[in-house]
Every structure is written in structure tokens, then in C-alpha cells.
Amino acid sequence: MSTSEAPDAILTNARIILADGEVHGTVTVRDGRIEDISEGRSGAAGATDFDGDYLIAGLVELHTDNLEKHLIPRPKVHWPVMSALLAHDAQVTAAGITTVLDAVAVGGTLRDDARDKILMDSANAIREASAHDMLRASHFLHMRCEVGNPNALALFEPFKEDTLVRLVSLMDHTPGQRQFVDLSKLKIYYTGKHAMSDAEFDAMVEERKKNQILYSDKHRRAIAAACRDMGVVIASHDDATVDHVDEAHELGLTISEFPTTMEAAQHARKKGLANIMGGPNVVRGGSHSGNVSAGELAEAGVLDALSSDYVPASMLHGAFMLHEKHGLPLPKALATVTANPARMVGLDDRGEILPGKRADLIRVRQAKDGTPVVRKVMRAGNRVT
């Protein structure tokens, strides 16, 4: 398209959040990319007046279990996969997320886990829907590999050449360590979520401890080696100790997902790993498992990114709270859900309002209580919400 032709969009009278500050002005979009950023209001015909609302880069989500919630809305209830994917896509986009890495479990934590059955169906649905332009957001895969599961390697094998895979995390949910050092909290979680009896819970704990001895180290090393060969980013999960971080660093991991202690988060930074925490942790004021709060990490200067984890709306809400409650400048707070996660997985074409970047943009206004409200979402210059 020549520059004499009309741009795709002119967004004006907006509070534009840039990497290093805020500009009250105008963004011009052409061919799905940001063409220009200028101060002041545009008088061009057809310009969209933002009435002073925020203009923010579209959110980049690295870890959400939201698709699984739509696939299995209640225990033993399986929803049709394409319908679940479309509902999930609509929900995350309405929350301002324009790029999402759908976290799919490679090996569940329970015997006969339903996650094993929906793994390939989920991936195939994302691939089909993306190919036919059925989705509002850009979708990729985050493979959550439960290294203590006996079938983890076999389940991971079909994805070794899959271009949808942008992130692989190595998880070990063995009871009594990492996220659930306190078994009483783990028991509340499982008996509530899976309606386990005391005897069933005790049997599950014993089985998973045995599986950790048999499989965890072997699977962790094998999957990490495969990811290095694939050139895929690898994350650790629930690091609690310096030893956990050192192990991750040794295997070439570059992200520490949800570190559970300040000690682990600070050591991860020293070793060159970026820390990602959950938006719900910020919004609720702390971890549901009793671990370190994301706010504490932010105030200590060792928080790099937020994910929505299990509540899509928590991502943007959490970023604003990092600014208002924990003292981060707004551009730095919003970078935890835009530029930082994009860079962490090599998506360098998005996450910032900058000429040449993809026009993944969201319009945001704050409610009276400070809650951010997403009013408009654009992906590659096209309005999707």
C-alpha cells in the first residue's frame, strides 16, 4: 500500500503507554502495523477519538489454564473441543489478551487424568481454528510437562516438530515440595477440586512420591535436551530453593515460573532467568498456597512478567495494581504483561507501541475503583472485540 492511501486506523486523543513513558496523542496504523506515534490530537477525517482512554499494547499471555476450564467445566464433564476453544478465545480477548500461549498438560498428576485425553484434541483444535482464521487472538502452545508422570515422554513426542510450541515448562508437583510444601494445603486443594476421600488422597501422595524417584530426573533431562534441539524456550516451575534454580540453569532454562520464595526468585535473576508470577497473586494480595507474593517480588525488583494463570482478567488488573499498590511506574508495570513476556518467548514483533511493531492494541478505561476496563481490542490492526 502506498503512503498516499488512507491508513487502516488513526487512534487519537489517547493516553499512549510507551516503553519509557506516556504520550497524550495519536497512533496511526497501516497494513496491520504501527506506522507513526505523535503528540496531540489528529483532525483527520475518520480518526477514532479515545476520549482520553489509555492505549496499551495487546497483552501477551504465557501461562493460562483457561482452555482446560472450558474443556472440563465440571469434574467428568467434557465439552466439545472447538466450542470450548472459541469460548476461551473470546474470554481472553475480552480481557485484552491478543497473544496467548495455551497451557496444555503433558502428563497429568492423577491416575487416568482427563488431561491426557484432551492434549492432542486441544492442539488440533488450535491448529485448525488458527488456519481458518476463526480466533480473535493469536494462539500458540505452552507444553506443561509433568516430569514425574510415567507417560510424559511419550505424550511429548508428537510435539517435537510442532511450530505452535513456543514454550515448554518442566513441572514436578510431587507432594511435599515446591508449590505444596504444606501437605494440608495440598489436601484442601485436591479434596475440594477432585472430591477425593482421605484414603484416596493418601494413596495419590504415595504413588506420586514413588513416581518422582523413578521418572522425574530422567524425564526433566530428556525433555530439556529435546527443547534445546528444537530451539524452544524452556521454563522451570515453582522453584523454591537455590538448588532448584541451579538445576534449571544447568539445563538451559531461561524462565522461572511462579517461584515460591524470595530466595529462589533473587537467585533466578542472578542466573539470568526471568521470573513470571500469577496475576491472581497480585489481585488477591498473595499466593493461595501460602508462598511468596508477586507484590513482594515487584517491590524487590525481581518480577519480570505476569500471567493470568486461572483468571484471564487478572493479567491487566494485576499490572495496574503493580503500579498503584506496589510503586512500579505504569509503563514498567504494563511491560510485565506486554513487552517482557513477548521477549521471553521470542515474539519480538509485538508487545510495544513502536513504529514497525504489530498493531496489537487495546483501549482501556479505569472504573471508579481503579479496575481497568477493556473497551476495544485490535489484533494486527483489525478490531476483534
CSV table of C-alpha atoms in Angstrom, one decimal:
chain,number,residue,atom,x,y,z
A,1,MET,CA,0.0,0.0,0.0
A,2,SER,CA,1.4,3.4,-0.9
A,3,THR,CA,1.6,6.1,1.7
A,4,SER,CA,-0.9,8.2,-0.3
A,5,GLU,CA,-3.6,5.7,0.6
A,6,ALA,CA,-5.6,6.1,3.7
A,7,PRO,CA,-4.2,4.3,6.8
A,8,ASP,CA,-6.1,1.4,8.4
A,9,ALA,CA,-6.8,3.4,11.5
A,10,ILE,CA,-6.0,6.7,13.3
A,11,LEU,CA,-6.4,6.4,17.1
A,12,THR,CA,-6.3,9.9,18.7
A,13,ASN,CA,-6.8,11.7,21.9
A,14,ALA,CA,-5.3,8.7,23.7
A,15,ARG,CA,-3.0,8.2,26.7
A,16,ILE,CA,-0.4,6.1,24.9
A,17,ILE,CA,1.7,4.0,27.1
A,18,LEU,CA,5.2,3.6,25.6
A,19,ALA,CA,8.2,1.7,26.9
A,20,ASP,CA,9.6,4.7,28.7
A,21,GLY,CA,6.7,6.9,29.4
A,22,GLU,CA,3.3,8.2,28.4
A,23,VAL,CA,2.2,10.4,25.4
A,24,HIS,CA,-1.1,12.1,25.0
A,25,GLY,CA,-1.6,11.8,21.3
A,26,THR,CA,-2.2,9.8,18.2
A,27,VAL,CA,-1.2,6.4,16.8
A,28,THR,CA,-1.5,5.7,13.0
A,29,VAL,CA,-1.9,2.0,11.9
A,30,ARG,CA,-1.1,0.8,8.4
A,31,ASP,CA,-1.0,-2.7,6.9
A,32,GLY,CA,-1.5,-4.2,10.4
A,33,ARG,CA,1.5,-2.4,11.9
A,34,ILE,CA,2.1,0.8,13.8
A,35,GLU,CA,3.2,3.4,11.4
A,36,ASP,CA,3.5,6.6,13.5
A,37,ILE,CA,3.2,7.9,17.0
A,38,SER,CA,2.7,11.6,17.5
A,39,GLU,CA,1.7,14.1,20.2
A,40,GLY,CA,-1.6,15.9,20.1
A,41,ARG,CA,-5.0,15.3,18.7
A,42,SER,CA,-5.5,14.4,15.0
A,43,GLY,CA,-8.0,16.3,12.9
A,44,ALA,CA,-8.0,13.7,10.2
A,45,ALA,CA,-11.4,12.5,8.9
A,46,GLY,CA,-12.3,9.1,10.3
A,47,ALA,CA,-9.9,9.3,13.2
A,48,THR,CA,-11.2,7.4,16.3
A,49,ASP,CA,-11.4,9.6,19.4
A,50,PHE,CA,-10.3,7.8,22.5
A,51,ASP,CA,-11.7,10.4,24.8
A,52,GLY,CA,-8.5,10.3,26.9
A,53,ASP,CA,-8.6,6.5,27.4
A,54,TYR,CA,-5.4,4.5,27.7
A,55,LEU,CA,-3.9,3.0,24.5
A,56,ILE,CA,-1.8,0.0,25.5
A,57,ALA,CA,-0.1,-2.8,23.6
A,58,GLY,CA,-2.1,-6.0,23.5
A,59,LEU,CA,-1.3,-8.4,26.4
A,60,VAL,CA,1.0,-11.4,25.8
A,61,GLU,CA,-0.1,-14.4,28.0
A,62,LEU,CA,2.5,-17.1,28.6
A,63,HIS,CA,0.6,-19.4,31.0
A,64,THR,CA,-3.1,-19.9,31.3
A,65,ASP,CA,-5.1,-22.9,32.2
A,66,ASN,CA,-8.3,-21.3,30.9
A,67,LEU,CA,-8.8,-23.5,27.9
A,68,GLU,CA,-8.8,-26.6,30.2
A,69,LYS,CA,-11.5,-25.0,32.3
A,70,HIS,CA,-13.7,-24.7,29.2
A,71,LEU,CA,-12.9,-28.3,28.1
A,72,ILE,CA,-13.7,-29.7,31.5
A,73,PRO,CA,-16.2,-27.2,33.1
A,74,ARG,CA,-17.0,-29.7,35.8
A,75,PRO,CA,-15.4,-33.0,37.0
A,76,LYS,CA,-16.1,-35.7,34.4
A,77,VAL,CA,-17.8,-33.3,32.1
A,78,HIS,CA,-16.1,-33.0,28.7
A,79,TRP,CA,-17.2,-30.1,26.4
A,80,PRO,CA,-16.8,-30.3,22.6
A,81,VAL,CA,-13.3,-29.1,21.9
A,82,MET,CA,-13.9,-26.5,19.2
A,83,SER,CA,-16.7,-24.9,21.2
A,84,ALA,CA,-14.5,-24.8,24.3
A,85,LEU,CA,-11.6,-23.2,22.3
A,86,LEU,CA,-13.9,-20.5,20.9
A,87,ALA,CA,-15.3,-19.6,24.3
A,88,HIS,CA,-11.8,-19.5,25.8
A,89,ASP,CA,-10.6,-17.3,22.9
A,90,ALA,CA,-13.5,-14.9,23.4
A,91,GLN,CA,-12.9,-14.6,27.1
A,92,VAL,CA,-9.1,-14.0,26.9
A,93,THR,CA,-9.5,-11.4,24.1
A,94,ALA,CA,-12.2,-9.6,26.1
A,95,ALA,CA,-9.5,-9.4,28.9
A,96,GLY,CA,-7.2,-7.6,26.5
A,97,ILE,CA,-5.0,-10.6,25.6
A,98,THR,CA,-4.0,-10.6,21.9
A,99,THR,CA,-1.4,-13.3,22.1
A,100,VAL,CA,-1.9,-16.4,24.2
A,101,LEU,CA,0.2,-19.5,24.9
A,102,ASP,CA,-2.4,-22.0,25.8
A,103,ALA,CA,-1.0,-24.2,28.6
A,104,VAL,CA,-1.7,-27.8,27.9
A,105,ALA,CA,-0.7,-30.6,30.3
A,106,VAL,CA,1.7,-33.2,29.1
A,107,GLY,CA,1.1,-35.9,31.7
A,108,GLY,CA,-1.4,-35.2,34.4
A,109,THR,CA,-1.0,-35.5,38.2
A,110,LEU,CA,-3.7,-38.1,38.7
A,111,ARG,CA,-4.1,-41.7,37.5
A,112,ASP,CA,-6.4,-41.7,34.4
A,113,ASP,CA,-6.1,-38.0,34.3
A,114,ALA,CA,-8.5,-36.4,31.8
A,115,ARG,CA,-5.7,-34.1,30.7
A,116,ASP,CA,-4.1,-37.0,28.8
A,117,LYS,CA,-7.2,-37.4,26.8
A,118,ILE,CA,-7.6,-33.7,25.8
A,119,LEU,CA,-4.0,-33.0,25.0
A,120,MET,CA,-3.9,-33.8,21.3
A,121,ASP,CA,-7.5,-32.7,20.8
A,122,SER,CA,-6.7,-29.3,22.1
A,123,ALA,CA,-3.6,-28.9,19.9
A,124,ASN,CA,-5.5,-30.0,16.8
A,125,ALA,CA,-8.4,-27.6,17.5
A,126,ILE,CA,-6.0,-24.6,17.9
A,127,ARG,CA,-4.2,-25.6,14.7
A,128,GLU,CA,-7.5,-25.9,12.7
A,129,ALA,CA,-9.1,-22.7,14.1
A,130,SER,CA,-5.9,-20.7,13.5
A,131,ALA,CA,-5.6,-22.0,9.9
A,132,HIS,CA,-9.2,-20.9,9.2
A,133,ASP,CA,-8.9,-17.5,10.9
A,134,MET,CA,-11.6,-18.4,13.5
A,135,LEU,CA,-9.8,-17.0,16.5
A,136,ARG,CA,-9.6,-13.4,17.8
A,137,ALA,CA,-6.2,-13.8,19.5
A,138,SER,CA,-3.0,-15.3,18.2
A,139,HIS,CA,-2.7,-18.7,19.8
A,140,PHE,CA,0.4,-20.8,20.5
A,141,LEU,CA,1.1,-23.8,22.8
A,142,HIS,CA,2.8,-23.9,26.2
A,143,MET,CA,3.6,-27.6,26.9
A,144,ARG,CA,3.3,-28.2,30.7
A,145,CYS,CA,5.4,-31.3,31.1
A,146,GLU,CA,4.8,-33.2,34.4
A,147,VAL,CA,8.2,-34.9,34.7
A,148,GLY,CA,7.1,-37.4,37.3
A,149,ASN,CA,4.3,-38.8,35.1
A,150,PRO,CA,5.3,-42.2,33.6
A,151,ASN,CA,3.9,-41.2,30.2
A,152,ALA,CA,5.4,-37.7,29.9
A,153,LEU,CA,8.0,-38.6,27.2
A,154,ALA,CA,5.5,-40.5,25.1
A,155,LEU,CA,3.0,-37.7,25.3
A,156,PHE,CA,5.6,-35.0,24.4
A,157,GLU,CA,7.0,-36.9,21.4
A,158,PRO,CA,4.4,-35.8,18.8
A,159,PHE,CA,5.1,-32.2,19.6
A,160,LYS,CA,8.8,-32.2,18.9
A,161,GLU,CA,8.4,-30.6,15.5
A,162,ASP,CA,5.3,-28.6,16.1
A,163,THR,CA,5.7,-24.9,15.2
A,164,LEU,CA,2.8,-23.9,17.5
A,165,VAL,CA,5.0,-24.8,20.5
A,166,ARG,CA,6.6,-21.6,21.9
A,167,LEU,CA,7.3,-22.6,25.5
A,168,VAL,CA,7.9,-25.8,27.4
A,169,SER,CA,7.8,-25.9,31.2
A,170,LEU,CA,9.2,-28.7,33.4
A,171,MET,CA,6.9,-29.3,36.3
A,172,ASP,CA,7.2,-31.5,39.3
A,173,HIS,CA,4.1,-31.4,41.5
A,174,THR,CA,5.2,-34.2,43.9
A,175,PRO,CA,3.5,-33.6,47.2
A,176,GLY,CA,5.6,-32.0,50.0
A,177,GLN,CA,7.8,-29.8,47.8
A,178,ARG,CA,7.8,-26.7,45.7
A,179,GLN,CA,4.3,-25.3,45.5
A,180,PHE,CA,2.8,-27.5,48.1
A,181,VAL,CA,5.4,-28.0,50.9
A,182,ASP,CA,2.4,-27.9,53.3
A,183,LEU,CA,0.5,-31.2,52.6
A,184,SER,CA,-2.5,-29.8,54.5
A,185,LYS,CA,-2.9,-27.1,51.8
A,186,LEU,CA,-2.5,-29.7,49.1
A,187,LYS,CA,-5.2,-31.9,50.7
A,188,ILE,CA,-7.6,-29.0,50.7
A,189,TYR,CA,-6.9,-28.3,47.1
A,190,TYR,CA,-7.3,-31.9,45.9
A,191,THR,CA,-10.2,-32.9,48.1
A,192,GLY,CA,-12.0,-29.8,47.0
A,193,LYS,CA,-11.2,-29.9,43.3
A,194,HIS,CA,-11.4,-33.7,42.8
A,195,ALA,CA,-13.7,-34.7,45.6
A,196,MET,CA,-11.1,-37.2,47.0
A,197,SER,CA,-11.5,-39.1,50.2
A,198,ASP,CA,-8.8,-39.1,52.8
A,199,ALA,CA,-7.7,-42.6,51.7
A,200,GLU,CA,-7.6,-41.7,48.0
A,201,PHE,CA,-5.5,-38.6,48.8
A,202,ASP,CA,-3.0,-40.6,50.9
A,203,ALA,CA,-2.7,-43.2,48.1
A,204,MET,CA,-2.2,-40.4,45.5
A,205,VAL,CA,0.6,-38.9,47.6
A,206,GLU,CA,2.4,-42.2,48.0
A,207,GLU,CA,2.1,-43.0,44.3
A,208,ARG,CA,3.5,-39.6,43.2
A,209,LYS,CA,6.4,-39.8,45.5
A,210,LYS,CA,7.4,-43.2,44.0
A,211,ASN,CA,7.0,-41.8,40.5
A,212,GLN,CA,9.3,-38.9,41.3
A,213,ILE,CA,12.1,-41.3,42.2
A,214,LEU,CA,11.5,-43.4,39.1
A,215,TYR,CA,10.9,-40.7,36.4
A,216,SER,CA,11.4,-37.0,37.4
A,217,ASP,CA,15.1,-36.5,36.8
A,218,LYS,CA,15.2,-38.7,33.7
A,219,HIS,CA,12.3,-37.0,32.1
A,220,ARG,CA,13.4,-33.5,33.0
A,221,ARG,CA,16.8,-34.0,31.3
A,222,ALA,CA,15.3,-35.7,28.3
A,223,ILE,CA,12.7,-33.1,27.6
A,224,ALA,CA,15.1,-30.2,28.2
A,225,ALA,CA,17.6,-31.8,25.7
A,226,ALA,CA,14.8,-32.1,23.1
A,227,CYS,CA,13.8,-28.5,23.6
A,228,ARG,CA,17.3,-27.3,23.2
A,229,ASP,CA,17.5,-29.2,19.9
A,230,MET,CA,14.1,-27.6,18.8
A,231,GLY,CA,15.2,-24.1,19.8
A,232,VAL,CA,12.2,-23.8,22.1
A,233,VAL,CA,12.2,-21.7,25.3
A,234,ILE,CA,12.2,-23.8,28.5
A,235,ALA,CA,10.8,-22.7,31.9
A,236,SER,CA,11.1,-24.2,35.4
A,237,HIS,CA,8.1,-24.2,37.7
A,238,ASP,CA,7.6,-23.5,41.3
A,239,ASP,CA,11.3,-23.1,42.2
A,240,ALA,CA,11.6,-23.0,45.9
A,241,THR,CA,15.3,-23.2,46.6
A,242,VAL,CA,18.7,-22.1,45.2
A,243,ASP,CA,19.3,-25.8,44.2
A,244,HIS,CA,16.1,-25.8,42.1
A,245,VAL,CA,17.3,-22.7,40.2
A,246,ASP,CA,20.8,-24.0,39.7
A,247,GLU,CA,19.3,-27.2,38.2
A,248,ALA,CA,17.2,-25.1,35.9
A,249,HIS,CA,20.2,-23.0,34.8
A,250,GLU,CA,22.3,-26.1,34.2
A,251,LEU,CA,19.7,-27.5,31.8
A,252,GLY,CA,19.5,-24.2,29.8
A,253,LEU,CA,16.2,-22.9,31.2
A,254,THR,CA,15.6,-19.2,30.9
A,255,ILE,CA,12.3,-18.6,32.7
A,256,SER,CA,11.3,-19.3,36.3
A,257,GLU,CA,7.6,-19.7,36.5
A,258,PHE,CA,6.0,-18.9,39.9
A,259,PRO,CA,9.0,-19.1,42.2
A,260,THR,CA,7.6,-19.8,45.7
A,261,THR,CA,10.3,-18.0,47.7
A,262,MET,CA,12.1,-14.7,47.6
A,263,GLU,CA,15.4,-16.6,47.8
A,264,ALA,CA,14.6,-18.6,44.6
A,265,ALA,CA,13.4,-15.5,42.7
A,266,GLN,CA,16.5,-13.5,43.5
A,267,HIS,CA,18.8,-16.4,42.6
A,268,ALA,CA,17.0,-16.9,39.4
A,269,ARG,CA,17.7,-13.3,38.4
A,270,LYS,CA,21.4,-13.8,39.3
A,271,LYS,CA,21.5,-16.8,37.0
A,272,GLY,CA,19.8,-15.0,34.1
A,273,LEU,CA,16.3,-16.5,34.4
A,274,ALA,CA,13.3,-14.2,34.1
A,275,ASN,CA,10.6,-14.5,36.8
A,276,ILE,CA,6.9,-14.8,36.0
A,277,MET,CA,4.2,-14.7,38.6
A,278,GLY,CA,0.4,-15.0,38.5
A,279,GLY,CA,-1.9,-12.1,38.1
A,280,PRO,CA,-4.3,-13.6,40.7
A,281,ASN,CA,-1.5,-13.5,43.3
A,282,VAL,CA,-1.3,-9.7,42.8
A,283,VAL,CA,-5.0,-9.1,42.7
A,284,ARG,CA,-5.7,-11.2,45.8
A,285,GLY,CA,-2.7,-9.8,47.7
A,286,GLY,CA,-0.8,-13.1,47.9
A,287,SER,CA,-0.4,-16.7,46.9
A,288,HIS,CA,-3.3,-19.2,47.5
A,289,SER,CA,-0.7,-21.7,48.5
A,290,GLY,CA,0.9,-19.5,51.1
A,291,ASN,CA,4.1,-18.8,49.1
A,292,VAL,CA,5.8,-15.5,48.3
A,293,SER,CA,3.6,-12.8,46.9
A,294,ALA,CA,4.2,-11.3,43.5
A,295,GLY,CA,3.9,-7.8,45.1
A,296,GLU,CA,6.9,-8.6,47.2
A,297,LEU,CA,8.9,-9.6,44.2
A,298,ALA,CA,7.9,-6.5,42.3
A,299,GLU,CA,9.0,-4.3,45.2
A,300,ALA,CA,12.3,-6.1,45.4
A,301,GLY,CA,12.8,-5.5,41.7
A,302,VAL,CA,12.9,-9.2,40.7
A,303,LEU,CA,9.5,-9.6,38.9
A,304,ASP,CA,9.6,-9.7,35.1
A,305,ALA,CA,6.2,-10.8,34.0
A,306,LEU,CA,2.7,-11.7,35.0
A,307,SER,CA,0.4,-14.4,33.6
A,308,SER,CA,-3.3,-14.7,34.1
A,309,ASP,CA,-2.9,-18.3,35.3
A,310,TYR,CA,-6.5,-19.2,36.1
A,311,VAL,CA,-8.3,-15.8,35.8
A,312,PRO,CA,-7.9,-14.0,32.4
A,313,ALA,CA,-8.9,-10.6,33.7
A,314,SER,CA,-6.2,-10.8,36.4
A,315,MET,CA,-3.5,-10.0,34.0
A,316,LEU,CA,-4.3,-6.4,33.2
A,317,HIS,CA,-5.8,-5.8,36.7
A,318,GLY,CA,-2.6,-7.1,38.3
A,319,ALA,CA,-0.4,-4.9,36.1
A,320,PHE,CA,-2.4,-1.8,37.2
A,321,MET,CA,-2.1,-2.9,40.8
A,322,LEU,CA,1.7,-3.2,40.5
A,323,HIS,CA,1.6,0.5,39.6
A,324,GLU,CA,-1.0,1.7,42.2
A,325,LYS,CA,-0.2,-0.6,45.1
A,326,HIS,CA,3.5,-1.6,44.7
A,327,GLY,CA,5.0,1.5,43.2
A,328,LEU,CA,6.1,0.5,39.7
A,329,PRO,CA,5.8,3.3,37.1
A,330,LEU,CA,2.9,2.5,34.9
A,331,PRO,CA,5.0,1.8,31.7
A,332,LYS,CA,7.1,-0.7,33.7
A,333,ALA,CA,4.1,-2.3,35.3
A,334,LEU,CA,2.4,-2.8,32.0
A,335,ALA,CA,5.6,-4.1,30.4
A,336,THR,CA,5.1,-7.2,32.7
A,337,VAL,CA,2.1,-8.2,30.6
A,338,THR,CA,3.2,-6.9,27.2
A,339,ALA,CA,6.9,-6.4,26.1
A,340,ASN,CA,8.5,-8.6,28.7
A,341,PRO,CA,6.6,-11.8,28.1
A,342,ALA,CA,6.8,-11.2,24.4
A,343,ARG,CA,10.6,-11.0,24.5
A,344,MET,CA,10.8,-14.0,26.9
A,345,VAL,CA,9.5,-16.3,24.1
A,346,GLY,CA,11.0,-14.6,21.1
A,347,LEU,CA,7.9,-12.8,19.9
A,348,ASP,CA,9.8,-9.6,19.1
A,349,ASP,CA,7.2,-8.2,16.6
A,350,ARG,CA,4.7,-7.3,19.3
A,351,GLY,CA,4.3,-6.2,22.9
A,352,GLU,CA,5.2,-2.5,22.4
A,353,ILE,CA,3.7,0.6,20.8
A,354,LEU,CA,6.5,1.4,18.5
A,355,PRO,CA,6.7,2.0,14.7
A,356,GLY,CA,7.1,-1.2,12.8
A,357,LYS,CA,5.5,-3.4,15.6
A,358,ARG,CA,2.3,-5.3,15.1
A,359,ALA,CA,-0.8,-3.2,15.8
A,360,ASP,CA,-2.0,-5.4,18.6
A,361,LEU,CA,-3.6,-2.7,20.7
A,362,ILE,CA,-6.2,-2.3,23.5
A,363,ARG,CA,-8.3,0.6,24.7
A,364,VAL,CA,-8.6,0.7,28.4
A,365,ARG,CA,-10.5,2.9,30.9
A,366,GLN,CA,-10.5,2.6,34.6
A,367,ALA,CA,-13.6,2.2,36.7
A,368,LYS,CA,-14.1,4.4,39.8
A,369,ASP,CA,-12.5,1.8,42.0
A,370,GLY,CA,-9.5,1.6,39.7
A,371,THR,CA,-10.4,-1.7,37.9
A,372,PRO,CA,-9.2,-1.5,34.3
A,373,VAL,CA,-12.0,-2.0,31.7
A,374,VAL,CA,-11.1,-3.2,28.2
A,375,ARG,CA,-13.2,-1.2,25.7
A,376,LYS,CA,-11.6,-2.2,22.4
A,377,VAL,CA,-9.2,-4.8,21.2
A,378,MET,CA,-7.2,-4.8,17.9
A,379,ARG,CA,-5.1,-7.6,16.5
A,380,ALA,CA,-2.8,-6.7,13.6
A,381,GLY,CA,-4.9,-3.6,13.1
A,382,ASN,CA,-8.2,-5.3,12.9
A,383,ARG,CA,-10.8,-4.9,15.6
A,384,VAL,CA,-11.6,-8.2,17.3
A,385,THR,CA,-13.5,-7.1,20.4
